[in-house]
C-alpha cells in the first residue's frame, strides 16, 4: 500500500499544511487571489505581472504567485462550476488567502451588453447546488463591497466598457442556461429562463460566482467578480475570449487599488471604503 499519508480523513492535509487538491501550503499564495475557471487563464494572468512563479498544479487547479506593481498576488484556476470552486476557496483560505477575485467569462442576457464588455457582479442568483450545502436557500450570494468598488474604479481608470449588476450562476452550461441539450433536449422548467431572468434584472449567466460569494461571506472572506461577456443570448453572438484581456487588466488594477485602500483602512481602523476615504486616497 503506497502513497502519501495525510493528517486525517476529515482534515486531508499533507506535510506543512499542504492542501490535498490545490497542493498549496501556507506561504505559497498572497492574501489576494485571482480565481479564473480556466488553468490557461492563470498563465495568461501571470504573464501580465512584473514577476511570476509557478506554485503548483493538480487536476484543474493551477497556481502561480507573483508581483503586480509591487503587490504580492496569486492566481488559482477553479475548474468549471461550483463544486470545484468551493474546494479551491476552502483550501486557499486555509493557507492564508482572504480576498478572491473571479476573472471569468460569461453569457450576457441583454442586447445592450456587447460581446467583449465586462460584467462586474454585485450579487448572484444561486441556481447552483453547492451553496445550498453550505446554508439556507434565503442566504444572499453577495460580493464584497470594497472588492466590487475596486473593480469599478479599475474599470473606470482603464476606460473599458463595463456593467454592474446581478448574475445567475448555474450548474449546467447547456440546459441550465436554456441552451438546447443533446438532440434538442430542454426540460420544461428551463423554458423561458433567459426571458424570466432578464425581466427581474439579471445581466448574465456564469457558473461560479454564487458559490464563491456565499462561501466567502460565510467565512468572513472577501470576494468579487469581473467577467468578460463572450456570448450574448439576445444577439446570438459568441466570440471566444472576447474581452478576456480587459478583464485581466481590470482585475490586476483592482488589486493594486484594493491593497492601497486596505492600507489606509488599516491605518484608520476602518473596514469600509467611503467617499471621505476615497478623497484621502486620491490626495496621497
Ligand atoms: N460561461 C457561461 O457559463 N455561459 C456562457 O454563455 C458563457 C460563458
PDB file of C-alpha atoms and ligand atoms in Angstrom:
ATOM      1  CA  UNK A   1       0.000   0.000   0.000  1.00  0.00           C
ATOM      2  CA  UNK A   2       1.804   3.144  -1.209  1.00  0.00           C
ATOM      3  CA  UNK A   3       1.025   6.846  -1.204  1.00  0.00           C
ATOM      4  CA  UNK A   4       1.392   9.885   0.978  1.00  0.00           C
ATOM      5  CA  UNK A   5      -0.347   9.633   4.373  1.00  0.00           C
ATOM      6  CA  UNK A   6      -2.470  12.729   5.093  1.00  0.00           C
ATOM      7  CA  UNK A   7      -3.234  14.146   8.547  1.00  0.00           C
ATOM      8  CA  UNK A   8      -6.692  12.557   8.750  1.00  0.00           C
ATOM      9  CA  UNK A   9      -9.718  11.642   6.647  1.00  0.00           C
ATOM     10  CA  UNK A  10     -11.568  14.737   7.836  1.00  0.00           C
ATOM     11  CA  UNK A  11      -8.554  17.080   7.624  1.00  0.00           C
ATOM     12  CA  UNK A  12      -6.814  15.961   4.429  1.00  0.00           C
ATOM     13  CA  UNK A  13      -3.574  17.918   4.713  1.00  0.00           C
ATOM     14  CA  UNK A  14      -0.056  16.811   3.953  1.00  0.00           C
ATOM     15  CA  UNK A  15       3.308  17.838   5.385  1.00  0.00           C
ATOM     16  CA  UNK A  16       3.474  21.543   6.375  1.00  0.00           C
ATOM     17  CA  UNK A  17      -0.243  22.101   5.783  1.00  0.00           C
ATOM     18  CA  UNK A  18      -0.113  21.086   2.096  1.00  0.00           C
ATOM     19  CA  UNK A  19      -3.695  21.109   0.792  1.00  0.00           C
ATOM     20  CA  UNK A  20      -4.969  17.935  -0.795  1.00  0.00           C
ATOM     21  CA  UNK A  21      -6.444  19.277  -4.069  1.00  0.00           C
ATOM     22  CA  UNK A  22      -4.838  22.650  -4.770  1.00  0.00           C
ATOM     23  CA  UNK A  23      -1.415  21.498  -3.488  1.00  0.00           C
ATOM     24  CA  UNK A  24      -0.573  24.787  -1.811  1.00  0.00           C
ATOM     25  CA  UNK A  25       0.695  25.359   1.727  1.00  0.00           C
ATOM     26  CA  UNK A  26       0.944  28.426   3.984  1.00  0.00           C
ATOM     27  CA  UNK A  27       3.332  30.965   2.433  1.00  0.00           C
ATOM     28  CA  UNK A  28       2.669  29.852  -1.146  1.00  0.00           C
ATOM     29  CA  UNK A  29      -0.061  32.367  -2.006  1.00  0.00           C
ATOM     30  CA  UNK A  30      -0.899  36.024  -1.478  1.00  0.00           C
ATOM     31  CA  UNK A  31      -3.917  37.181   0.502  1.00  0.00           C
ATOM     32  CA  UNK A  32      -5.194  38.409  -2.916  1.00  0.00           C
ATOM     33  CA  UNK A  33      -6.021  35.513  -5.235  1.00  0.00           C
ATOM     34  CA  UNK A  34      -7.485  35.705  -8.739  1.00  0.00           C
ATOM     35  CA  UNK A  35      -9.745  32.734  -9.386  1.00  0.00           C
ATOM     36  CA  UNK A  36     -10.437  32.141 -13.077  1.00  0.00           C
ATOM     37  CA  UNK A  37     -12.040  28.854 -14.104  1.00  0.00           C
ATOM     38  CA  UNK A  38      -9.541  28.015 -16.817  1.00  0.00           C
ATOM     39  CA  UNK A  39      -5.948  26.943 -15.958  1.00  0.00           C
ATOM     40  CA  UNK A  40      -4.766  28.535 -19.222  1.00  0.00           C
ATOM     41  CA  UNK A  41      -6.128  31.865 -17.971  1.00  0.00           C
ATOM     42  CA  UNK A  42      -3.910  31.555 -14.878  1.00  0.00           C
ATOM     43  CA  UNK A  43      -0.884  31.562 -17.195  1.00  0.00           C
ATOM     44  CA  UNK A  44      -2.326  34.496 -19.145  1.00  0.00           C
ATOM     45  CA  UNK A  45      -2.874  36.454 -15.912  1.00  0.00           C
ATOM     46  CA  UNK A  46       0.605  35.619 -14.592  1.00  0.00           C
ATOM     47  CA  UNK A  47       2.174  36.758 -17.896  1.00  0.00           C
ATOM     48  CA  UNK A  48       0.847  40.298 -17.214  1.00  0.00           C
ATOM     49  CA  UNK A  49       2.581  40.586 -13.816  1.00  0.00           C
ATOM     50  CA  UNK A  50       6.037  42.095 -13.255  1.00  0.00           C
ATOM     51  CA  UNK A  51       7.246  38.727 -11.987  1.00  0.00           C
ATOM     52  CA  UNK A  52       5.531  35.375 -11.604  1.00  0.00           C
ATOM     53  CA  UNK A  53       6.450  31.909 -10.455  1.00  0.00           C
ATOM     54  CA  UNK A  54       4.783  28.529 -10.708  1.00  0.00           C
ATOM     55  CA  UNK A  55       3.470  27.202  -7.380  1.00  0.00           C
ATOM     56  CA  UNK A  56       1.505  24.027  -8.014  1.00  0.00           C
ATOM     57  CA  UNK A  57      -0.630  22.052 -10.448  1.00  0.00           C
ATOM     58  CA  UNK A  58      -3.018  19.253  -9.607  1.00  0.00           C
ATOM     59  CA  UNK A  59      -6.195  18.277 -11.511  1.00  0.00           C
ATOM     60  CA  UNK A  60      -7.937  21.550 -12.599  1.00  0.00           C
ATOM     61  CA  UNK A  61      -6.016  23.631 -10.061  1.00  0.00           C
ATOM     62  CA  UNK A  62      -3.031  25.569 -11.406  1.00  0.00           C
ATOM     63  CA  UNK A  63      -1.476  28.183  -9.126  1.00  0.00           C
ATOM     64  CA  UNK A  64       1.006  30.966  -9.815  1.00  0.00           C
ATOM     65  CA  UNK A  65       2.193  33.675  -7.422  1.00  0.00           C
ATOM     66  CA  UNK A  66       3.960  36.887  -8.382  1.00  0.00           C
ATOM     67  CA  UNK A  67       4.037  40.643  -8.140  1.00  0.00           C
ATOM     68  CA  UNK A  68       1.896  43.247  -9.864  1.00  0.00           C
ATOM     69  CA  UNK A  69       3.036  46.866  -9.342  1.00  0.00           C
ATOM     70  CA  UNK A  70       4.649  45.846  -6.066  1.00  0.00           C
ATOM     71  CA  UNK A  71       1.651  43.891  -4.733  1.00  0.00           C
ATOM     72  CA  UNK A  72       2.047  40.185  -3.997  1.00  0.00           C
ATOM     73  CA  UNK A  73      -0.697  38.397  -5.956  1.00  0.00           C
ATOM     74  CA  UNK A  74      -1.690  34.830  -6.808  1.00  0.00           C
ATOM     75  CA  UNK A  75      -3.941  33.132  -9.333  1.00  0.00           C
ATOM     76  CA  UNK A  76      -5.524  29.697  -8.961  1.00  0.00           C
ATOM     77  CA  UNK A  77      -7.847  28.104 -11.509  1.00  0.00           C
ATOM     78  CA  UNK A  78     -11.054  26.706 -10.057  1.00  0.00           C
ATOM     79  CA  UNK A  79     -12.146  24.491 -12.945  1.00  0.00           C
ATOM     80  CA  UNK A  80     -15.699  24.890 -14.245  1.00  0.00           C
ATOM     81  CA  UNK A  81     -18.554  25.180 -11.789  1.00  0.00           C
ATOM     82  CA  UNK A  82     -19.383  25.497  -8.135  1.00  0.00           C
ATOM     83  CA  UNK A  83     -18.122  22.215  -6.589  1.00  0.00           C
ATOM     84  CA  UNK A  84     -14.518  22.656  -7.708  1.00  0.00           C
ATOM     85  CA  UNK A  85     -14.687  26.394  -6.900  1.00  0.00           C
ATOM     86  CA  UNK A  86     -15.762  25.583  -3.337  1.00  0.00           C
ATOM     87  CA  UNK A  87     -12.776  23.269  -2.928  1.00  0.00           C
ATOM     88  CA  UNK A  88     -10.415  25.972  -4.191  1.00  0.00           C
ATOM     89  CA  UNK A  89     -11.814  28.569  -1.769  1.00  0.00           C
ATOM     90  CA  UNK A  90     -11.723  26.134   1.166  1.00  0.00           C
ATOM     91  CA  UNK A  91      -8.088  25.215   0.565  1.00  0.00           C
ATOM     92  CA  UNK A  92      -6.802  28.668  -0.408  1.00  0.00           C
ATOM     93  CA  UNK A  93      -8.397  30.162   2.711  1.00  0.00           C
ATOM     94  CA  UNK A  94      -6.634  27.550   4.858  1.00  0.00           C
ATOM     95  CA  UNK A  95      -3.256  28.745   3.550  1.00  0.00           C
ATOM     96  CA  UNK A  96      -3.919  32.458   4.089  1.00  0.00           C
ATOM     97  CA  UNK A  97      -5.932  33.837   1.144  1.00  0.00           C
ATOM     98  CA  UNK A  98      -8.698  36.210   2.229  1.00  0.00           C
ATOM     99  CA  UNK A  99      -9.608  38.097  -0.937  1.00  0.00           C
ATOM    100  CA  UNK A 100     -10.814  36.341  -4.080  1.00  0.00           C
ATOM    101  CA  UNK A 101     -11.466  37.907  -7.458  1.00  0.00           C
ATOM    102  CA  UNK A 102     -13.120  35.763 -10.076  1.00  0.00           C
ATOM    103  CA  UNK A 103     -11.774  36.575 -13.555  1.00  0.00           C
ATOM    104  CA  UNK A 104     -14.205  34.722 -15.743  1.00  0.00           C
ATOM    105  CA  UNK A 105     -16.211  34.564 -18.929  1.00  0.00           C
ATOM    106  CA  UNK A 106     -19.947  34.921 -19.167  1.00  0.00           C
ATOM    107  CA  UNK A 107     -23.034  34.950 -21.364  1.00  0.00           C
ATOM    108  CA  UNK A 108     -24.899  38.281 -21.370  1.00  0.00           C
ATOM    109  CA  UNK A 109     -28.698  38.271 -21.397  1.00  0.00           C
ATOM    110  CA  UNK A 110     -29.261  41.855 -22.531  1.00  0.00           C
ATOM    111  CA  UNK A 111     -28.797  43.249 -26.037  1.00  0.00           C
ATOM    112  CA  UNK A 112     -27.031  46.408 -24.800  1.00  0.00           C
ATOM    113  CA  UNK A 113     -24.233  44.331 -23.222  1.00  0.00           C
ATOM    114  CA  UNK A 114     -21.884  43.879 -26.160  1.00  0.00           C
ATOM    115  CA  UNK A 115     -19.678  40.844 -26.620  1.00  0.00           C
ATOM    116  CA  UNK A 116     -16.315  41.935 -25.189  1.00  0.00           C
ATOM    117  CA  UNK A 117     -17.890  44.129 -22.466  1.00  0.00           C
ATOM    118  CA  UNK A 118     -17.145  43.377 -18.814  1.00  0.00           C
ATOM    119  CA  UNK A 119     -19.684  42.469 -16.146  1.00  0.00           C
ATOM    120  CA  UNK A 120     -18.866  43.169 -12.504  1.00  0.00           C
ATOM    121  CA  UNK A 121     -21.219  41.112 -10.352  1.00  0.00           C
ATOM    122  CA  UNK A 122     -22.542  42.656  -7.147  1.00  0.00           C
ATOM    123  CA  UNK A 123     -24.725  39.653  -6.227  1.00  0.00           C
ATOM    124  CA  UNK A 124     -25.607  36.297  -7.717  1.00  0.00           C
ATOM    125  CA  UNK A 125     -28.769  34.233  -8.059  1.00  0.00           C
ATOM    126  CA  UNK A 126     -27.949  30.837  -6.552  1.00  0.00           C
ATOM    127  CA  UNK A 127     -29.102  28.483  -9.285  1.00  0.00           C
ATOM    128  CA  UNK A 128     -26.257  26.072  -8.465  1.00  0.00           C
ATOM    129  CA  UNK A 129     -26.315  23.334  -5.844  1.00  0.00           C
ATOM    130  CA  UNK A 130     -23.063  23.756  -3.941  1.00  0.00           C
ATOM    131  CA  UNK A 131     -24.018  26.853  -1.956  1.00  0.00           C
ATOM    132  CA  UNK A 132     -27.149  25.001  -0.794  1.00  0.00           C
ATOM    133  CA  UNK A 133     -24.855  22.566   1.005  1.00  0.00           C
ATOM    134  CA  UNK A 134     -23.430  25.486   2.963  1.00  0.00           C
ATOM    135  CA  UNK A 135     -26.511  27.422   4.011  1.00  0.00           C
ATOM    136  CA  UNK A 136     -30.230  28.088   3.734  1.00  0.00           C
ATOM    137  CA  UNK A 137     -31.750  28.999   0.328  1.00  0.00           C
ATOM    138  CA  UNK A 138     -32.616  32.525   1.542  1.00  0.00           C
ATOM    139  CA  UNK A 139     -28.975  33.434   2.253  1.00  0.00           C
ATOM    140  CA  UNK A 140     -27.748  36.073  -0.247  1.00  0.00           C
ATOM    141  CA  UNK A 141     -24.770  35.470  -2.524  1.00  0.00           C
ATOM    142  CA  UNK A 142     -23.341  38.952  -2.268  1.00  0.00           C
ATOM    143  CA  UNK A 143     -19.967  40.299  -3.355  1.00  0.00           C
ATOM    144  CA  UNK A 144     -17.708  42.216  -1.001  1.00  0.00           C
ATOM    145  CA  UNK A 145     -18.361  45.955  -1.194  1.00  0.00           C
ATOM    146  CA  UNK A 146     -14.699  47.058  -1.225  1.00  0.00           C
ATOM    147  CA  UNK A 147     -13.667  44.466  -3.806  1.00  0.00           C
ATOM    148  CA  UNK A 148     -16.575  45.456  -6.056  1.00  0.00           C
ATOM    149  CA  UNK A 149     -15.754  49.163  -5.713  1.00  0.00           C
ATOM    150  CA  UNK A 150     -12.100  48.448  -6.549  1.00  0.00           C
ATOM    151  CA  UNK A 151     -13.201  46.579  -9.701  1.00  0.00           C
ATOM    152  CA  UNK A 152     -15.406  49.527 -10.718  1.00  0.00           C
ATOM    153  CA  UNK A 153     -12.616  52.015 -10.013  1.00  0.00           C
ATOM    154  CA  UNK A 154     -10.169  49.934 -12.090  1.00  0.00           C
ATOM    155  CA  UNK A 155     -12.630  49.688 -14.994  1.00  0.00           C
ATOM    156  CA  UNK A 156     -13.115  53.463 -14.879  1.00  0.00           C
ATOM    157  CA  UNK A 157      -9.360  54.115 -14.810  1.00  0.00           C
ATOM    158  CA  UNK A 158      -8.755  51.789 -17.733  1.00  0.00           C
ATOM    159  CA  UNK A 159     -11.690  53.203 -19.706  1.00  0.00           C
ATOM    160  CA  UNK A 160     -13.206  49.824 -20.618  1.00  0.00           C
ATOM    161  CA  UNK A 161     -16.932  49.191 -21.192  1.00  0.00           C
ATOM    162  CA  UNK A 162     -18.436  47.584 -18.099  1.00  0.00           C
ATOM    163  CA  UNK A 163     -21.771  46.862 -16.426  1.00  0.00           C
ATOM    164  CA  UNK A 164     -22.511  46.221 -12.758  1.00  0.00           C
ATOM    165  CA  UNK A 165     -25.340  44.044 -11.535  1.00  0.00           C
ATOM    166  CA  UNK A 166     -26.879  40.666 -10.870  1.00  0.00           C
ATOM    167  CA  UNK A 167     -25.567  37.400 -12.267  1.00  0.00           C
ATOM    168  CA  UNK A 168     -27.222  33.972 -12.348  1.00  0.00           C
ATOM    169  CA  UNK A 169     -24.829  31.120 -11.531  1.00  0.00           C
ATOM    170  CA  UNK A 170     -25.885  27.702 -12.805  1.00  0.00           C
ATOM    171  CA  UNK A 171     -24.549  24.161 -12.566  1.00  0.00           C
ATOM    172  CA  UNK A 172     -25.250  23.472 -16.221  1.00  0.00           C
ATOM    173  CA  UNK A 173     -23.823  25.366 -19.203  1.00  0.00           C
ATOM    174  CA  UNK A 174     -26.342  23.855 -21.641  1.00  0.00           C
ATOM    175  CA  UNK A 175     -29.866  23.108 -20.395  1.00  0.00           C
ATOM    176  CA  UNK A 176     -29.357  25.049 -17.144  1.00  0.00           C
ATOM    177  CA  UNK A 177     -28.752  28.178 -19.222  1.00  0.00           C
ATOM    178  CA  UNK A 178     -31.618  27.359 -21.592  1.00  0.00           C
ATOM    179  CA  UNK A 179     -29.378  26.100 -24.379  1.00  0.00           C
ATOM    180  CA  UNK A 180     -30.653  23.010 -26.170  1.00  0.00           C
ATOM    181  CA  UNK A 181     -29.084  19.836 -24.809  1.00  0.00           C
ATOM    182  CA  UNK A 182     -28.133  16.832 -26.917  1.00  0.00           C
ATOM    183  CA  UNK A 183     -30.811  16.214 -29.585  1.00  0.00           C
ATOM    184  CA  UNK A 184     -32.551  19.437 -28.561  1.00  0.00           C
ATOM    185  CA  UNK A 185     -33.450  18.297 -25.046  1.00  0.00           C
ATOM    186  CA  UNK A 186     -34.701  21.093 -22.815  1.00  0.00           C
ATOM    187  CA  UNK A 187     -36.698  20.390 -19.653  1.00  0.00           C
ATOM    188  CA  UNK A 188     -39.963  22.344 -19.406  1.00  0.00           C
ATOM    189  CA  UNK A 189     -38.874  24.121 -16.218  1.00  0.00           C
ATOM    190  CA  UNK A 190     -35.962  25.785 -18.043  1.00  0.00           C
ATOM    191  CA  UNK A 191     -38.011  27.040 -20.978  1.00  0.00           C
ATOM    192  CA  UNK A 192     -38.293  30.824 -20.791  1.00  0.00           C
ATOM    193  CA  UNK A 193     -35.489  31.060 -18.202  1.00  0.00           C
ATOM    194  CA  UNK A 194     -33.468  33.658 -20.152  1.00  0.00           C
ATOM    195  CA  UNK A 195     -36.506  35.936 -20.553  1.00  0.00           C
ATOM    196  CA  UNK A 196     -37.574  35.482 -16.950  1.00  0.00           C
ATOM    197  CA  UNK A 197     -34.126  36.268 -15.509  1.00  0.00           C
ATOM    198  CA  UNK A 198     -33.821  39.264 -17.794  1.00  0.00           C
ATOM    199  CA  UNK A 199     -37.231  40.509 -16.622  1.00  0.00           C
ATOM    200  CA  UNK A 200     -36.048  40.507 -12.996  1.00  0.00           C
ATOM    201  CA  UNK A 201     -32.831  42.418 -13.712  1.00  0.00           C
ATOM    202  CA  UNK A 202     -30.272  39.639 -14.164  1.00  0.00           C
ATOM    203  CA  UNK A 203     -27.468  40.615 -16.550  1.00  0.00           C
ATOM    204  CA  UNK A 204     -25.708  37.354 -17.263  1.00  0.00           C
ATOM    205  CA  UNK A 205     -25.076  33.646 -16.797  1.00  0.00           C
ATOM    206  CA  UNK A 206     -21.918  32.055 -15.475  1.00  0.00           C
ATOM    207  CA  UNK A 207     -21.185  29.130 -13.160  1.00  0.00           C
ATOM    208  CA  UNK A 208     -19.042  30.101 -10.172  1.00  0.00           C
ATOM    209  CA  UNK A 209     -19.894  33.494  -8.617  1.00  0.00           C
ATOM    210  CA  UNK A 210     -22.786  32.361  -6.390  1.00  0.00           C
ATOM    211  CA  UNK A 211     -20.796  29.653  -4.635  1.00  0.00           C
ATOM    212  CA  UNK A 212     -17.729  31.872  -4.361  1.00  0.00           C
ATOM    213  CA  UNK A 213     -19.690  34.764  -2.816  1.00  0.00           C
ATOM    214  CA  UNK A 214     -21.760  32.582  -0.479  1.00  0.00           C
ATOM    215  CA  UNK A 215     -18.779  30.719   0.920  1.00  0.00           C
ATOM    216  CA  UNK A 216     -16.683  33.886   1.229  1.00  0.00           C
ATOM    217  CA  UNK A 217     -19.491  35.665   3.126  1.00  0.00           C
ATOM    218  CA  UNK A 218     -19.991  32.741   5.492  1.00  0.00           C
ATOM    219  CA  UNK A 219     -16.273  32.625   6.311  1.00  0.00           C
ATOM    220  CA  UNK A 220     -15.790  36.415   6.596  1.00  0.00           C
ATOM    221  CA  UNK A 221     -13.603  36.452   3.488  1.00  0.00           C
ATOM    222  CA  UNK A 222     -13.924  38.889   0.589  1.00  0.00           C
ATOM    223  CA  UNK A 223     -14.912  38.056  -2.971  1.00  0.00           C
ATOM    224  CA  UNK A 224     -15.725  39.881  -6.174  1.00  0.00           C
ATOM    225  CA  UNK A 225     -16.094  39.008  -9.815  1.00  0.00           C
ATOM    226  CA  UNK A 226     -15.285  40.502 -13.195  1.00  0.00           C
ATOM    227  CA  UNK A 227     -16.248  38.533 -16.289  1.00  0.00           C
ATOM    228  CA  UNK A 228     -15.823  39.125 -19.991  1.00  0.00           C
ATOM    229  CA  UNK A 229     -19.050  38.711 -21.960  1.00  0.00           C
ATOM    230  CA  UNK A 230     -18.003  36.245 -24.635  1.00  0.00           C
ATOM    231  CA  UNK A 231     -21.602  35.456 -25.623  1.00  0.00           C
ATOM    232  CA  UNK A 232     -24.842  37.382 -25.964  1.00  0.00           C
ATOM    233  CA  UNK A 233     -28.060  35.383 -25.702  1.00  0.00           C
ATOM    234  CA  UNK A 234     -30.135  38.085 -27.441  1.00  0.00           C
ATOM    235  CA  UNK A 235     -27.933  38.644 -30.481  1.00  0.00           C
ATOM    236  CA  UNK A 236     -26.667  35.005 -30.521  1.00  0.00           C
ATOM    237  CA  UNK A 237     -23.089  36.273 -30.954  1.00  0.00           C
ATOM    238  CA  UNK A 238     -20.302  34.177 -29.366  1.00  0.00           C
ATOM    239  CA  UNK A 239     -16.628  35.191 -29.655  1.00  0.00           C
ATOM    240  CA  UNK A 240     -14.163  33.010 -27.728  1.00  0.00           C
ATOM    241  CA  UNK A 241     -12.052  35.062 -25.308  1.00  0.00           C
ATOM    242  CA  UNK A 242     -13.586  38.448 -26.304  1.00  0.00           C
ATOM    243  CA  UNK A 243     -12.776  40.934 -23.558  1.00  0.00           C
ATOM    244  CA  UNK A 244     -10.702  38.477 -21.506  1.00  0.00           C
ATOM    245  CA  UNK A 245      -7.549  40.612 -21.587  1.00  0.00           C
ATOM    246  CA  UNK A 246      -9.629  43.604 -20.384  1.00  0.00           C
ATOM    247  CA  UNK A 247     -10.999  41.515 -17.503  1.00  0.00           C
ATOM    248  CA  UNK A 248      -7.429  40.578 -16.541  1.00  0.00           C
ATOM    249  CA  UNK A 249      -6.244  44.208 -16.712  1.00  0.00           C
ATOM    250  CA  UNK A 250      -9.180  45.332 -14.573  1.00  0.00           C
ATOM    251  CA  UNK A 251      -8.605  42.572 -12.000  1.00  0.00           C
ATOM    252  CA  UNK A 252      -4.885  43.386 -11.719  1.00  0.00           C
ATOM    253  CA  UNK A 253      -5.533  47.091 -11.308  1.00  0.00           C
ATOM    254  CA  UNK A 254      -8.346  46.403  -8.825  1.00  0.00           C
ATOM    255  CA  UNK A 255      -5.969  44.503  -6.573  1.00  0.00           C
ATOM    256  CA  UNK A 256      -3.435  47.333  -6.733  1.00  0.00           C
ATOM    257  CA  UNK A 257      -6.203  49.785  -5.740  1.00  0.00           C
ATOM    258  CA  UNK A 258      -7.607  47.473  -3.074  1.00  0.00           C
ATOM    259  CA  UNK A 259      -4.177  46.995  -1.491  1.00  0.00           C
ATOM    260  CA  UNK A 260      -3.849  50.799  -1.171  1.00  0.00           C
ATOM    261  CA  UNK A 261      -7.345  51.061   0.294  1.00  0.00           C
ATOM    262  CA  UNK A 262      -6.563  48.215   2.700  1.00  0.00           C
ATOM    263  CA  UNK A 263      -3.511  50.104   3.916  1.00  0.00           C
ATOM    264  CA  UNK A 264      -5.491  53.305   4.571  1.00  0.00           C
ATOM    265  CA  UNK A 265      -8.362  51.380   6.169  1.00  0.00           C
ATOM    266  CA  UNK A 266      -5.833  49.627   8.431  1.00  0.00           C
ATOM    267  CA  UNK A 267      -4.261  52.953   9.457  1.00  0.00           C
ATOM    268  CA  UNK A 268      -7.671  54.455  10.234  1.00  0.00           C
ATOM    269  CA  UNK A 269      -9.007  51.308  11.897  1.00  0.00           C
ATOM    270  CA  UNK A 270     -11.924  51.202   9.468  1.00  0.00           C
ATOM    271  CA  UNK A 271     -13.474  48.467   7.414  1.00  0.00           C
ATOM    272  CA  UNK A 272     -15.382  50.042   4.547  1.00  0.00           C
ATOM    273  CA  UNK A 273     -14.409  52.318   1.716  1.00  0.00           C
ATOM    274  CA  UNK A 274     -16.374  55.582   1.902  1.00  0.00           C
ATOM    275  CA  UNK A 275     -16.357  58.824  -0.133  1.00  0.00           C
ATOM    276  CA  UNK A 276     -14.185  60.545   2.516  1.00  0.00           C
ATOM    277  CA  UNK A 277     -11.667  57.703   2.471  1.00  0.00           C
ATOM    278  CA  UNK A 278     -11.515  57.929  -1.320  1.00  0.00           C
ATOM    279  CA  UNK A 279     -10.747  61.659  -1.063  1.00  0.00           C
ATOM    280  CA  UNK A 280      -7.763  60.891   1.208  1.00  0.00           C
ATOM    281  CA  UNK A 281      -6.639  58.152  -1.159  1.00  0.00           C
ATOM    282  CA  UNK A 282      -6.735  60.492  -4.172  1.00  0.00           C
ATOM    283  CA  UNK A 283      -4.669  63.094  -2.267  1.00  0.00           C
ATOM    284  CA  UNK A 284      -1.855  60.611  -1.436  1.00  0.00           C
TER     285      UNK A 284
HETATM  286  N1  LIG B   1     -19.934  30.958 -19.408  1.00  0.00           N
HETATM  287  C1  LIG B   1     -21.208  30.569 -19.142  1.00  0.00           C
HETATM  288  O1  LIG B   1     -21.480  29.974 -18.107  1.00  0.00           O
HETATM  289  N2  LIG B   1     -22.169  30.847 -20.046  1.00  0.00           N
HETATM  290  C2  LIG B   1     -21.917  31.480 -21.218  1.00  0.00           C
HETATM  291  O2  LIG B   1     -22.820  31.705 -22.015  1.00  0.00           O
HETATM  292  C3  LIG B   1     -20.584  31.880 -21.483  1.00  0.00           C
HETATM  293  C4  LIG B   1     -19.612  31.606 -20.551  1.00  0.00           C
END
